[in-house]
Short mmCIF file of C-alpha atoms in Angstrom, two decimals:
data_model
loop_
_atom_site.label_atom_id
_atom_site.label_comp_id
_atom_site.label_asym_id
_atom_site.label_seq_id
_atom_site.Cartn_x
_atom_site.Cartn_y
_atom_site.Cartn_z
CA MET T 1 79.48 -28.36 -37.73
CA LEU T 2 75.88 -27.14 -37.89
CA ARG T 3 75.35 -24.13 -35.82
CA ASN T 4 72.21 -24.32 -33.29
CA ALA T 5 70.02 -21.76 -32.07
CA LEU T 6 68.69 -22.28 -29.26
CA VAL T 7 65.43 -20.40 -27.72
CA LEU T 8 65.45 -19.75 -23.66
CA LEU T 9 63.03 -16.71 -23.10
CA SER T 10 60.42 -18.68 -22.23
CA ALA T 11 61.67 -21.54 -20.72
CA ILE T 12 63.97 -19.51 -18.35
CA ILE T 13 61.79 -16.40 -17.19
CA LEU T 14 58.26 -17.97 -17.22
CA VAL T 15 59.34 -21.21 -16.11
CA ILE T 16 60.75 -20.20 -13.20
CA SER T 17 58.61 -17.41 -12.20
CA ALA T 18 54.97 -19.33 -12.97
CA VAL T 19 55.48 -23.07 -11.77
CA GLY T 20 54.92 -22.02 -8.10
CA TRP T 21 56.44 -21.82 -5.00
CA TRP T 22 57.08 -25.83 -4.32
CA THR T 23 58.63 -26.28 -7.67
CA LEU T 24 60.34 -22.67 -7.54
CA GLY T 25 61.65 -23.71 -3.87
CA ARG T 26 63.29 -27.09 -5.19
CA THR T 27 64.16 -25.50 -8.62
CA THR T 28 66.52 -22.63 -6.66
CA ASP T 29 68.78 -25.09 -4.77
CA ASN T 30 69.65 -27.18 -8.20
CA LEU T 31 70.14 -24.78 -10.52
CA GLY T 32 73.67 -24.71 -12.16
CA SER T 33 75.83 -22.19 -11.23
CA GLY T 34 76.99 -19.70 -13.71
CA GLY T 35 79.55 -17.51 -12.02
CA ASP T 36 80.03 -14.42 -9.24
CA PHE T 37 80.14 -11.38 -11.83
CA GLY T 38 78.90 -8.83 -9.13
CA LEU T 39 75.62 -8.29 -11.20
CA GLY T 40 72.35 -6.87 -9.83
CA SER T 41 73.45 -3.52 -8.45
CA GLU T 42 72.57 -0.82 -10.50
CA LYS T 43 68.73 0.17 -9.07
CA ASP T 44 66.55 1.83 -11.73
CA GLY T 45 63.25 0.61 -11.26
CA ALA T 46 63.75 -2.65 -14.11
CA THR T 47 65.73 -5.93 -14.70
CA ASP T 48 67.66 -6.43 -17.52
CA ILE T 49 68.66 -9.88 -17.83
CA LEU T 50 71.45 -11.36 -20.55
CA LEU T 51 69.96 -14.68 -21.81
CA VAL T 52 72.05 -16.88 -23.99
CA GLY T 53 71.89 -20.05 -25.74
CA SER T 54 75.55 -22.16 -25.94
CA ASP T 55 75.59 -25.13 -28.26
CA SER T 56 77.62 -26.78 -25.49
CA ARG T 57 77.29 -30.78 -24.93
CA THR T 58 77.44 -30.79 -21.07
CA ASP T 59 74.32 -29.98 -18.88
CA ALA T 60 73.64 -27.50 -16.33
CA GLN T 61 75.80 -29.34 -14.12
CA GLY T 62 78.62 -29.89 -16.57
CA ASN T 63 78.16 -33.51 -17.15
CA PRO T 64 78.75 -34.50 -20.78
CA LEU T 65 75.38 -35.49 -22.79
CA THR T 66 74.90 -39.04 -23.78
CA PRO T 67 75.44 -40.78 -27.03
CA GLU T 68 71.66 -40.87 -27.71
CA GLU T 69 71.17 -37.58 -26.47
CA VAL T 70 73.69 -36.09 -28.68
CA GLU T 71 72.45 -37.77 -31.58
CA LEU T 72 68.58 -36.91 -30.65
CA LEU T 73 70.13 -33.11 -30.87
CA ARG T 74 70.98 -33.65 -34.72
CA ALA T 75 74.01 -31.28 -33.95
CA GLY T 76 76.55 -33.09 -35.04
CA ASP T 77 79.71 -34.57 -32.82
CA GLU T 78 82.04 -31.09 -33.01
CA GLU T 79 81.87 -29.79 -29.33
CA ALA T 80 81.73 -25.89 -29.62
CA THR T 81 80.85 -23.36 -26.96
CA ASN T 82 79.37 -20.84 -29.59
CA THR T 83 76.41 -18.39 -27.99
CA ASP T 84 74.15 -18.74 -31.37
CA THR T 85 71.11 -17.17 -29.95
CA ILE T 86 71.66 -13.97 -27.68
CA ILE T 87 68.96 -12.40 -25.96
CA VAL T 88 68.53 -9.15 -23.66
CA ILE T 89 65.02 -8.88 -21.74
CA ARG T 90 63.81 -6.01 -19.92
CA VAL T 91 61.44 -6.41 -17.07
CA PRO T 92 60.06 -3.73 -15.21
CA ALA T 93 60.12 -3.54 -11.50
CA ASP T 94 56.12 -4.18 -11.66
CA GLY T 95 56.71 -7.65 -13.57
CA SER T 96 53.86 -6.59 -15.63
CA SER T 97 55.58 -6.57 -19.24
CA ALA T 98 58.85 -7.92 -20.75
CA THR T 99 60.75 -7.04 -23.93
CA ALA T 100 62.86 -9.43 -25.29
CA ILE T 101 65.60 -8.09 -27.93
CA SER T 102 67.23 -10.33 -30.43
CA ILE T 103 70.85 -10.05 -30.98
CA PRO T 104 72.24 -11.84 -34.69
CA ARG T 105 74.77 -14.37 -33.66
CA ASP T 106 76.99 -12.84 -36.78
CA THR T 107 76.90 -9.51 -35.72
CA TYR T 108 80.77 -8.11 -36.07
CA VAL T 109 81.82 -5.89 -32.65
CA HIS T 110 85.34 -5.35 -31.03
CA THR T 111 86.40 -6.59 -27.89
CA ASN T 112 89.75 -5.83 -26.03
CA ARG T 113 90.81 -9.35 -26.16
CA LEU T 114 89.71 -10.57 -29.39
CA GLY T 115 89.96 -7.51 -31.68
CA ASN T 116 87.55 -7.86 -33.93
CA THR T 117 85.10 -10.95 -34.42
CA LYS T 118 81.42 -12.00 -34.38
CA ILE T 119 79.41 -11.71 -31.39
CA ASN T 120 78.74 -14.77 -31.10
CA GLY T 121 82.36 -16.33 -30.76
CA VAL T 122 82.84 -14.31 -27.62
CA TYR T 123 82.44 -16.88 -25.03
CA GLY T 124 84.20 -19.39 -26.59
CA ASN T 125 87.38 -17.91 -27.86
CA THR T 126 87.62 -15.96 -24.64
CA LYS T 127 87.26 -19.18 -22.68
CA GLN T 128 89.65 -21.06 -25.04
CA MET T 129 92.27 -18.45 -24.38
CA VAL T 130 92.36 -18.37 -20.77
CA GLU T 131 92.23 -22.36 -20.93
CA GLU T 132 95.42 -21.95 -22.43
CA GLU T 133 96.82 -19.21 -20.04
CA LEU T 134 96.31 -21.18 -17.20
CA ALA T 135 97.75 -24.32 -18.64
CA GLY T 136 101.33 -24.22 -17.17
CA SER T 137 99.59 -22.55 -14.14
CA GLY T 138 99.27 -25.63 -12.25
CA ALA T 139 95.75 -24.87 -11.32
CA SER T 140 93.29 -28.39 -11.83
CA PRO T 141 91.60 -29.26 -15.01
CA GLU T 142 88.15 -28.57 -12.96
CA ASP T 143 89.48 -25.24 -11.57
CA ILE T 144 90.77 -24.33 -15.10
CA GLU T 145 87.19 -25.07 -16.80
CA ARG T 146 85.64 -23.11 -13.99
CA ARG T 147 88.32 -19.87 -14.54
CA SER T 148 87.93 -20.16 -18.20
CA THR T 149 83.99 -20.70 -18.34
CA GLU T 150 83.41 -17.48 -15.96
CA ALA T 151 85.76 -15.79 -18.28
CA GLY T 152 84.10 -16.42 -21.40
CA ARG T 153 80.66 -15.46 -19.65
CA ARG T 154 81.82 -12.36 -18.06
CA ALA T 155 83.24 -11.21 -21.69
CA LEU T 156 79.76 -11.83 -23.11
CA ILE T 157 78.20 -9.86 -20.64
CA GLU T 158 80.99 -7.05 -21.30
CA THR T 159 80.29 -7.43 -24.87
CA ILE T 160 76.34 -6.77 -24.55
CA SER T 161 76.71 -3.73 -22.09
CA ASP T 162 79.15 -1.74 -24.79
CA LEU T 163 77.16 -2.77 -27.75
CA SER T 164 73.30 -1.75 -26.31
CA GLY T 165 74.77 0.80 -24.21
CA ILE T 166 72.89 -0.81 -20.97
CA THR T 167 74.05 -2.38 -17.61
CA VAL T 168 73.30 -6.16 -17.36
CA ASP T 169 71.94 -7.10 -14.14
CA HIS T 170 71.43 -11.01 -14.26
CA TYR T 171 72.93 -13.83 -16.83
CA ALA T 172 70.97 -16.93 -17.57
CA GLU T 173 72.32 -19.66 -19.68
CA VAL T 174 70.79 -23.13 -21.28
CA GLY T 175 72.23 -25.55 -23.72
CA LEU T 176 71.26 -27.63 -26.07
CA LEU T 177 69.67 -30.14 -24.19
CA GLY T 178 67.55 -27.73 -22.42
CA PHE T 179 65.73 -26.79 -25.40
CA VAL T 180 64.65 -30.05 -26.21
CA LEU T 181 63.32 -30.95 -22.33
CA LEU T 182 61.45 -27.80 -21.96
CA THR T 183 60.00 -27.55 -25.14
CA ASP T 184 58.53 -31.50 -24.43
CA ALA T 185 57.54 -30.81 -20.95
CA ILE T 186 54.92 -28.45 -22.21
CA GLY T 187 53.95 -30.75 -25.10
CA GLY T 188 55.49 -29.10 -27.90
CA VAL T 189 55.00 -25.63 -29.38
CA ASP T 190 52.62 -24.39 -32.07
CA VAL T 191 54.00 -22.78 -35.36
CA CYS T 192 52.62 -22.00 -38.73
CA LEU T 193 55.06 -21.35 -41.53
CA ASN T 194 54.35 -19.39 -44.89
CA GLU T 195 55.21 -22.11 -47.11
CA ALA T 196 56.78 -25.50 -46.67
CA VAL T 197 60.44 -26.13 -46.12
CA TYR T 198 63.14 -28.42 -46.34
CA ASP T 199 66.63 -27.52 -45.47
CA GLU T 200 69.48 -30.73 -44.90
CA PHE T 201 72.18 -28.16 -43.06
CA SER T 202 69.23 -27.84 -40.31
CA GLY T 203 66.80 -30.84 -40.58
CA ALA T 204 64.04 -28.43 -41.02
CA ASP T 205 61.46 -30.27 -43.29
CA PHE T 206 57.92 -29.13 -42.80
CA PRO T 207 54.79 -28.50 -44.54
CA ALA T 208 52.90 -25.00 -44.68
CA GLY T 209 50.79 -24.48 -42.20
CA SER T 210 50.28 -24.81 -38.53
CA GLN T 211 51.74 -27.29 -36.88
CA THR T 212 53.02 -28.77 -33.78
CA LEU T 213 56.64 -29.33 -33.17
CA LYS T 214 59.00 -31.08 -30.23
CA GLY T 215 62.13 -31.82 -29.54
CA ALA T 216 64.62 -32.02 -32.13
CA ASP T 217 62.04 -31.14 -34.86
CA ALA T 218 61.32 -28.00 -32.90
CA LEU T 219 65.13 -27.55 -32.44
CA SER T 220 65.21 -27.88 -36.43
CA PHE T 221 62.55 -24.64 -36.82
CA VAL T 222 64.51 -22.33 -34.89
CA ARG T 223 68.03 -23.10 -36.46
CA GLN T 224 67.25 -23.18 -40.01
CA ARG T 225 68.65 -19.73 -41.86
CA HIS T 226 69.53 -21.49 -45.25
CA GLY T 227 66.80 -20.94 -47.86
CA LEU T 228 65.45 -17.97 -46.09
CA PRO T 229 64.74 -14.66 -47.97
CA ARG T 230 66.62 -12.73 -45.30
CA GLY T 231 68.80 -15.56 -43.49
CA ASP T 232 69.45 -15.06 -39.78
CA LEU T 233 67.21 -12.12 -39.50
CA ASP T 234 64.37 -14.67 -40.68
CA ARG T 235 65.84 -17.53 -38.14
CA ILE T 236 65.88 -14.78 -35.41
CA THR T 237 62.14 -14.18 -36.47
CA ARG T 238 61.50 -17.97 -36.50
CA GLN T 239 63.14 -18.01 -32.83
CA GLN T 240 60.84 -15.03 -31.06
CA VAL T 241 57.39 -16.63 -32.55
CA PHE T 242 58.53 -20.02 -31.40
CA MET T 243 59.34 -18.31 -27.90
CA ALA T 244 55.99 -16.01 -27.93
CA SER T 245 53.67 -19.38 -29.00
CA PHE T 246 56.12 -21.14 -25.65
CA THR T 247 54.77 -18.57 -24.06
CA ASN T 248 51.29 -18.55 -24.74
CA LYS T 249 50.88 -22.18 -23.95
CA LEU T 250 52.56 -21.93 -20.66
CA LEU T 251 50.61 -19.36 -19.36
CA GLY T 252 47.52 -20.71 -20.77
CA ALA T 253 44.70 -23.17 -19.25
CA GLY T 254 46.26 -26.56 -17.89
CA THR T 255 49.85 -26.46 -17.88
CA LEU T 256 50.21 -24.56 -14.77
CA SER T 257 47.84 -26.23 -13.12
CA ASN T 258 48.99 -29.98 -13.96
CA PRO T 259 51.37 -31.20 -11.51
CA ALA T 260 52.78 -33.71 -13.37
CA LYS T 261 53.66 -30.96 -16.05
CA LEU T 262 55.20 -28.19 -13.07
CA SER T 263 57.41 -31.16 -12.48
CA GLU T 264 58.38 -32.27 -15.78
CA LEU T 265 59.71 -28.53 -15.78
CA GLY T 266 61.14 -28.39 -12.80
CA ASN T 267 63.25 -31.19 -13.93
CA ALA T 268 64.23 -29.61 -16.96
CA VAL T 269 65.03 -26.44 -15.61
CA GLN T 270 67.23 -28.13 -13.30
CA ARG T 271 69.32 -30.28 -15.83
CA SER T 272 69.52 -27.25 -18.35
CA VAL T 273 69.40 -23.40 -17.04
CA VAL T 274 72.54 -22.10 -15.23
CA LEU T 275 72.01 -18.33 -13.57
CA ASP T 276 74.62 -16.38 -12.21
CA ASP T 277 75.18 -16.61 -8.35
CA ASN T 278 73.76 -13.08 -7.38
CA TRP T 279 69.98 -13.46 -8.82
CA ASP T 280 67.26 -13.17 -5.96
CA VAL T 281 65.38 -16.27 -8.24
CA THR T 282 62.59 -15.90 -5.29
CA GLY T 283 62.29 -12.24 -5.46
CA PHE T 284 61.85 -12.27 -9.46
CA ALA T 285 59.51 -14.75 -9.30
CA THR T 286 57.27 -12.68 -7.28
CA GLN T 287 57.97 -9.50 -9.36
CA MET T 288 56.37 -11.74 -12.60
CA GLN T 289 53.43 -13.24 -11.14
CA GLY T 290 51.17 -10.44 -12.94
CA LEU T 291 52.62 -11.15 -16.40
CA SER T 292 50.23 -12.17 -19.23
CA GLY T 293 51.35 -13.35 -22.86
CA GLY T 294 50.20 -10.40 -24.45
CA ASN T 295 52.68 -8.13 -22.80
CA VAL T 296 55.64 -10.28 -23.83
CA LYS T 297 57.13 -8.45 -26.78
CA PHE T 298 59.56 -9.39 -28.93
CA GLU T 299 62.57 -7.38 -30.99
CA THR T 300 65.56 -7.08 -33.34
CA ILE T 301 68.54 -4.69 -32.59
CA PRO T 302 68.79 -2.77 -36.02
CA VAL T 303 71.66 -3.72 -38.39
CA THR T 304 73.07 -2.12 -41.63
CA SER T 305 73.77 -5.22 -43.28
CA ILE T 306 73.22 -8.80 -42.99
CA ASP T 307 75.86 -9.96 -45.86
CA GLY T 308 79.11 -7.83 -44.52
CA VAL T 309 82.40 -8.58 -44.55
CA GLY T 310 85.18 -9.41 -41.46
CA ASP T 311 88.50 -9.03 -41.44
CA TYR T 312 89.35 -11.91 -43.01
CA GLY T 313 86.81 -12.46 -45.70
CA GLU T 314 83.90 -14.01 -42.97
CA SER T 315 80.27 -13.26 -43.83
CA VAL T 316 79.03 -11.24 -41.44
CA VAL T 317 76.18 -8.77 -39.78
CA THR T 318 77.20 -5.44 -39.54
CA ILE T 319 75.80 -2.42 -37.06
CA ASP T 320 75.91 1.21 -36.38
CA LYS T 321 77.16 1.38 -32.51
CA GLY T 322 75.36 4.51 -32.27
CA GLN T 323 71.78 3.51 -33.79
CA VAL T 324 71.73 0.46 -31.49
CA HIS T 325 72.46 2.40 -28.24
CA GLN T 326 69.91 4.92 -29.35
CA TYR T 327 67.60 2.09 -30.03
CA PHE T 328 67.95 0.71 -26.77
CA GLU T 329 67.47 4.04 -25.11
CA THR T 330 64.07 4.65 -26.86
CA LEU T 331 62.54 0.98 -26.63
CA LEU T 332 63.47 0.52 -22.94
CA GLY T 333 63.72 3.97 -21.74
CA THR T 334 66.94 5.63 -20.28
CA LYS T 335 67.53 4.18 -16.93
CA GLU T 336 66.97 6.82 -14.24
CA GLU T 337 69.87 7.38 -12.08
CA GLU T 338 71.16 10.57 -10.59
CA ALA T 339 74.73 10.41 -11.14
CA PRO T 340 77.19 12.23 -9.53
CA THR T 341 79.07 15.21 -10.42
CA LYS T 342 82.27 15.25 -12.23
CA GLU T 343 83.80 17.25 -9.13
CA GLU T 344 82.14 14.57 -6.96
CA ASP T 345 83.53 11.83 -8.22
CA ASP T 346 86.75 12.96 -8.76
CA LYS T 347 86.95 13.57 -4.98
CA LYS T 348 85.82 10.13 -4.42
CA ALA T 349 88.67 8.42 -2.95
CA ASP T 350 89.33 4.47 -3.20
CA PRO T 351 89.93 2.94 0.55
CA ASN T 352 92.49 0.63 -1.18
CA ALA T 353 94.03 3.18 -2.70
CA ALA T 354 97.50 3.28 -0.83
CA GLU T 355 97.79 -0.80 -1.18
CA THR T 356 97.48 -0.52 -4.94
CA THR T 357 100.42 0.70 -7.44
CA VAL T 358 99.32 1.85 -10.88
CA SER T 359 101.81 1.61 -13.71
CA VAL T 360 100.63 3.84 -16.53
CA TYR T 361 101.79 3.33 -20.45
CA ASN T 362 100.84 5.67 -23.39
CA ALA T 363 100.25 3.62 -26.26
CA THR T 364 99.00 7.26 -28.40
CA GLY T 365 101.04 9.92 -29.96
CA ILE T 366 99.98 12.17 -27.15
CA GLU T 367 103.04 13.72 -25.72
CA GLY T 368 102.83 13.57 -21.78
CA LEU T 369 99.55 11.42 -22.01
CA ALA T 370 100.89 8.58 -19.32
CA SER T 371 102.27 11.57 -17.15
CA GLY T 372 98.87 13.10 -16.94
CA VAL T 373 96.78 10.03 -16.37
CA SER T 374 99.44 9.00 -13.38
CA GLY T 375 98.94 12.23 -11.99
CA PHE T 376 95.25 12.10 -12.35
CA LEU T 377 95.24 8.56 -9.83
CA THR T 378 98.27 9.73 -7.76
CA GLU T 379 96.04 12.48 -6.65
CA LYS T 380 93.38 9.73 -6.04
CA GLY T 381 95.76 8.46 -3.64
CA TYR T 382 97.70 5.22 -5.74
CA PRO T 383 101.54 5.00 -5.49
CA GLN T 384 103.03 5.92 -8.78
CA GLY T 385 104.30 2.58 -10.82
CA GLU T 386 105.91 2.97 -13.64
CA VAL T 387 105.18 5.61 -16.03
CA GLY T 388 106.15 6.02 -19.64
CA ASN T 389 104.99 5.23 -23.36
CA ALA T 390 103.58 1.43 -24.36
CA GLU T 391 106.32 -1.18 -25.30
CA PHE T 392 103.54 -1.65 -28.25
CA ALA T 393 102.40 1.36 -30.08
CA GLY T 394 99.96 1.34 -31.94
CA VAL T 395 97.60 -0.57 -29.24
CA ALA T 396 93.97 0.27 -30.73
CA SER T 397 92.17 -0.16 -27.28
CA SER T 398 92.75 1.32 -23.75
CA GLN T 399 92.75 -1.03 -20.92
CA ILE T 400 93.32 -1.81 -17.47
CA ASN T 401 95.16 -5.15 -16.35
CA ALA T 402 94.40 -6.56 -12.74
CA ALA T 403 94.97 -10.18 -11.62
CA ASP T 404 91.83 -9.75 -10.18
CA PRO T 405 89.20 -8.26 -12.90
CA GLU T 406 86.73 -7.87 -9.33
CA ASP T 407 89.32 -5.92 -7.52
CA PRO T 408 87.65 -3.00 -5.90
CA ALA T 409 90.93 -0.77 -6.63
CA ALA T 410 90.80 -2.01 -10.27
CA GLN T 411 87.37 -1.31 -10.69
CA ALA T 412 87.66 2.22 -9.03
CA ILE T 413 90.34 3.39 -11.48
CA SER T 414 87.87 1.84 -14.54
CA GLU T 415 85.13 4.15 -12.84
CA ALA T 416 87.38 6.93 -12.49
CA LEU T 417 89.18 7.12 -16.24
CA GLY T 418 85.54 6.72 -17.60
CA GLY T 419 85.15 3.40 -17.94
CA VAL T 420 88.04 1.91 -19.29
CA PRO T 421 87.69 -2.05 -20.06
CA ILE T 422 89.05 -4.68 -17.20
CA VAL T 423 91.54 -7.16 -18.97
CA HIS T 424 92.46 -10.24 -16.35
CA ASP T 425 96.00 -10.63 -16.08
CA PRO T 426 97.76 -13.79 -13.93
CA TYR T 427 100.93 -12.38 -14.04
CA LEU T 428 100.55 -9.01 -12.29
CA ASP T 429 101.17 -9.16 -8.56
CA PRO T 430 97.57 -8.80 -6.89
CA HIS T 431 98.40 -5.48 -5.62
CA HIS T 432 100.18 -4.23 -9.11
CA ILE T 433 97.63 -2.54 -11.81
CA SER T 434 98.46 -1.42 -15.62
CA VAL T 435 96.73 1.04 -17.21
CA THR T 436 97.55 1.69 -20.94
CA ILE T 437 95.92 4.62 -22.56
CA ALA T 438 95.10 4.17 -26.50
CA GLY T 439 93.51 6.44 -29.01
CA ASP T 440 90.02 5.70 -27.88
CA TYR T 441 90.93 6.83 -24.34
CA ASP T 442 88.62 10.36 -23.47
CA GLY T 443 89.18 10.48 -19.93
CA PRO T 444 91.27 12.33 -17.50
CA GLY T 445 94.77 13.10 -17.81
CA LEU T 446 94.01 14.32 -21.42
CA THR T 447 94.59 18.06 -20.73
CA SER T 448 96.67 19.69 -17.72
CA GLU T 449 93.77 19.83 -15.86
CA GLY T 450 93.18 16.41 -16.11
CA MET T 451 89.65 16.52 -17.45
CA ALA T 452 88.16 14.83 -20.08
CA THR T 453 88.66 16.15 -23.79
CA ASP T 454 87.75 14.85 -27.54
CA SER T 455 89.71 11.79 -28.16
CA GLY T 456 92.90 13.90 -28.76
CA ASP T 457 93.23 13.44 -32.64
CA GLY T 458 92.05 16.82 -33.54
CA ALA T 459 89.15 15.07 -35.16
CA GLU T 460 85.48 16.38 -35.04
CA PRO T 461 83.02 13.17 -34.04
CA ALA T 462 80.66 12.07 -36.84
CA PRO T 463 77.50 14.11 -36.75
CA GLU T 464 74.55 11.55 -35.41
CA VAL T 465 71.29 11.70 -37.45
CA GLU T 466 67.65 10.78 -36.06
CA ASP T 467 68.35 7.32 -35.16
CA GLY T 468 71.49 7.66 -33.75
CA SER T 469 73.91 6.58 -36.44
CA ASN T 470 76.98 7.77 -35.95
CA GLY T 471 78.92 5.87 -38.62
CA ASP T 472 80.70 3.43 -35.44
CA ILE T 473 80.80 0.53 -37.99
CA ILE T 474 83.07 -2.71 -37.60
CA GLY T 475 83.83 -4.37 -40.74
CA GLN T 476 82.18 -3.79 -44.28
CA GLU T 477 79.11 -3.41 -45.19
CA GLY T 478 76.74 -5.19 -47.63
CA GLY T 479 74.11 -4.91 -49.93
CA GLU T 480 70.47 -3.53 -49.05
CA ILE T 481 68.65 -5.67 -46.73
CA PRO T 482 65.93 -7.35 -47.92
CA GLN T 483 62.76 -5.86 -46.61
CA GLU T 484 60.10 -7.86 -44.66
CA ASP T 485 56.31 -6.55 -43.88
CA ARG T 486 56.21 -8.41 -40.14
CA PRO T 487 53.34 -8.16 -37.79
CA ALA T 488 54.49 -7.45 -34.29
CA ILE T 489 55.05 -10.51 -32.27
CA ASP T 490 53.67 -11.02 -28.76
CA ALA T 491 52.87 -13.73 -26.75
CA ALA T 492 49.14 -13.63 -27.69
CA GLY T 493 48.77 -16.36 -30.32
CA VAL T 494 50.66 -17.86 -33.02
CA THR T 495 52.15 -15.83 -35.99
CA CYS T 496 53.07 -17.56 -39.64
CA VAL T 497 56.38 -16.80 -40.80
CA ASN T 498 59.04 -17.54 -43.69
#
């Protein structure tokens, strides 16, 4: 199946914020619901949004696309839920600027549920696993679809937070059809190519120079990666210049003052955009009213190779996690929030503690670790459950298993243990939580005093260099990345690219 890259920064953020109060009020009531993920609680003077392009063959309301629409998209017949476009965008409180950071679809990451995997498969593979888990539960097909889809979205949100080091405030998603509808709603987008291109895989067949693309041609433009010097990185550049040109045209004269175009944009958003349930779109639109095209910047995370090798021999993009964290901190600015002291945090009791029994299992070779962690949680008011060694030794990552990942007790335990990830376990009693401690754990309970130490293996952490690199790389790195003298991309005009 041909992979599909979707462009959505401008399509979501700028359409919703700029179409005006009349269209906005109508759009808000009819947007697709992405789920309640408890996002947006961290107030730091900026909004961090995860924008996702999915190759789903449904619209925002879950309705299947018609055969004619599928054929129009040149997307093939095989359906999947890959997220081949992943972008993090930060908007400051005054709405005066926006920075969009692309994450390559083949970025190789580790998740607790899936292990090592390409980031574009986190959503779809998690969704499939939860579907299989719920198949014999007696739940209706509609309920299984809703719960598995939300699980996939939640897994991707958590993976992005772990990769970037930021807290995602909001989630937005658009499908294949949305790309075409939103592009056509503004009369097409102007692009420029350095050389003529032809690619049978994506359907890209364009001359050199400036041109205006609509519909499936626009989709082919942002999807092509074969035959480009830097593969997926050049495709990301295509996506970024397309988004910049879209933004420029949307904010330019004539588009937002045309009632017919406003109506078409509103209809396109309703058909194609899914947002998390806690997003105050009206307030966000007010925040964005002062945005100008020249203040929308486009970036890509640093990678260590674009031809790395995964666990099963697949081609992957490798990254240094420490380098990516520092990149986000430098580019976006560290979130300013006065964190409570360790002593204050440890003394903070969970009001639901007495109702939740906690079992702790040790999956490391550190003697007494389960007892130490269990003792720490008991002091915070949680009744003690089973304490002992894990059934399977050598578990790669620590995790908290809970019937409801949004359970306040599970959230409080995760925070108390230093951010241990929470995993949905439908077979657990709602009042019972299981904690498995693996070799990556560095929270309370590692010493008799219950204070965090190092990883417990006696090894010194890898030294960090100036760009934040610390050797935290998953997969086997490939060769040196071809250099590119790429001009800065913003939404002030059209940039020529490969």
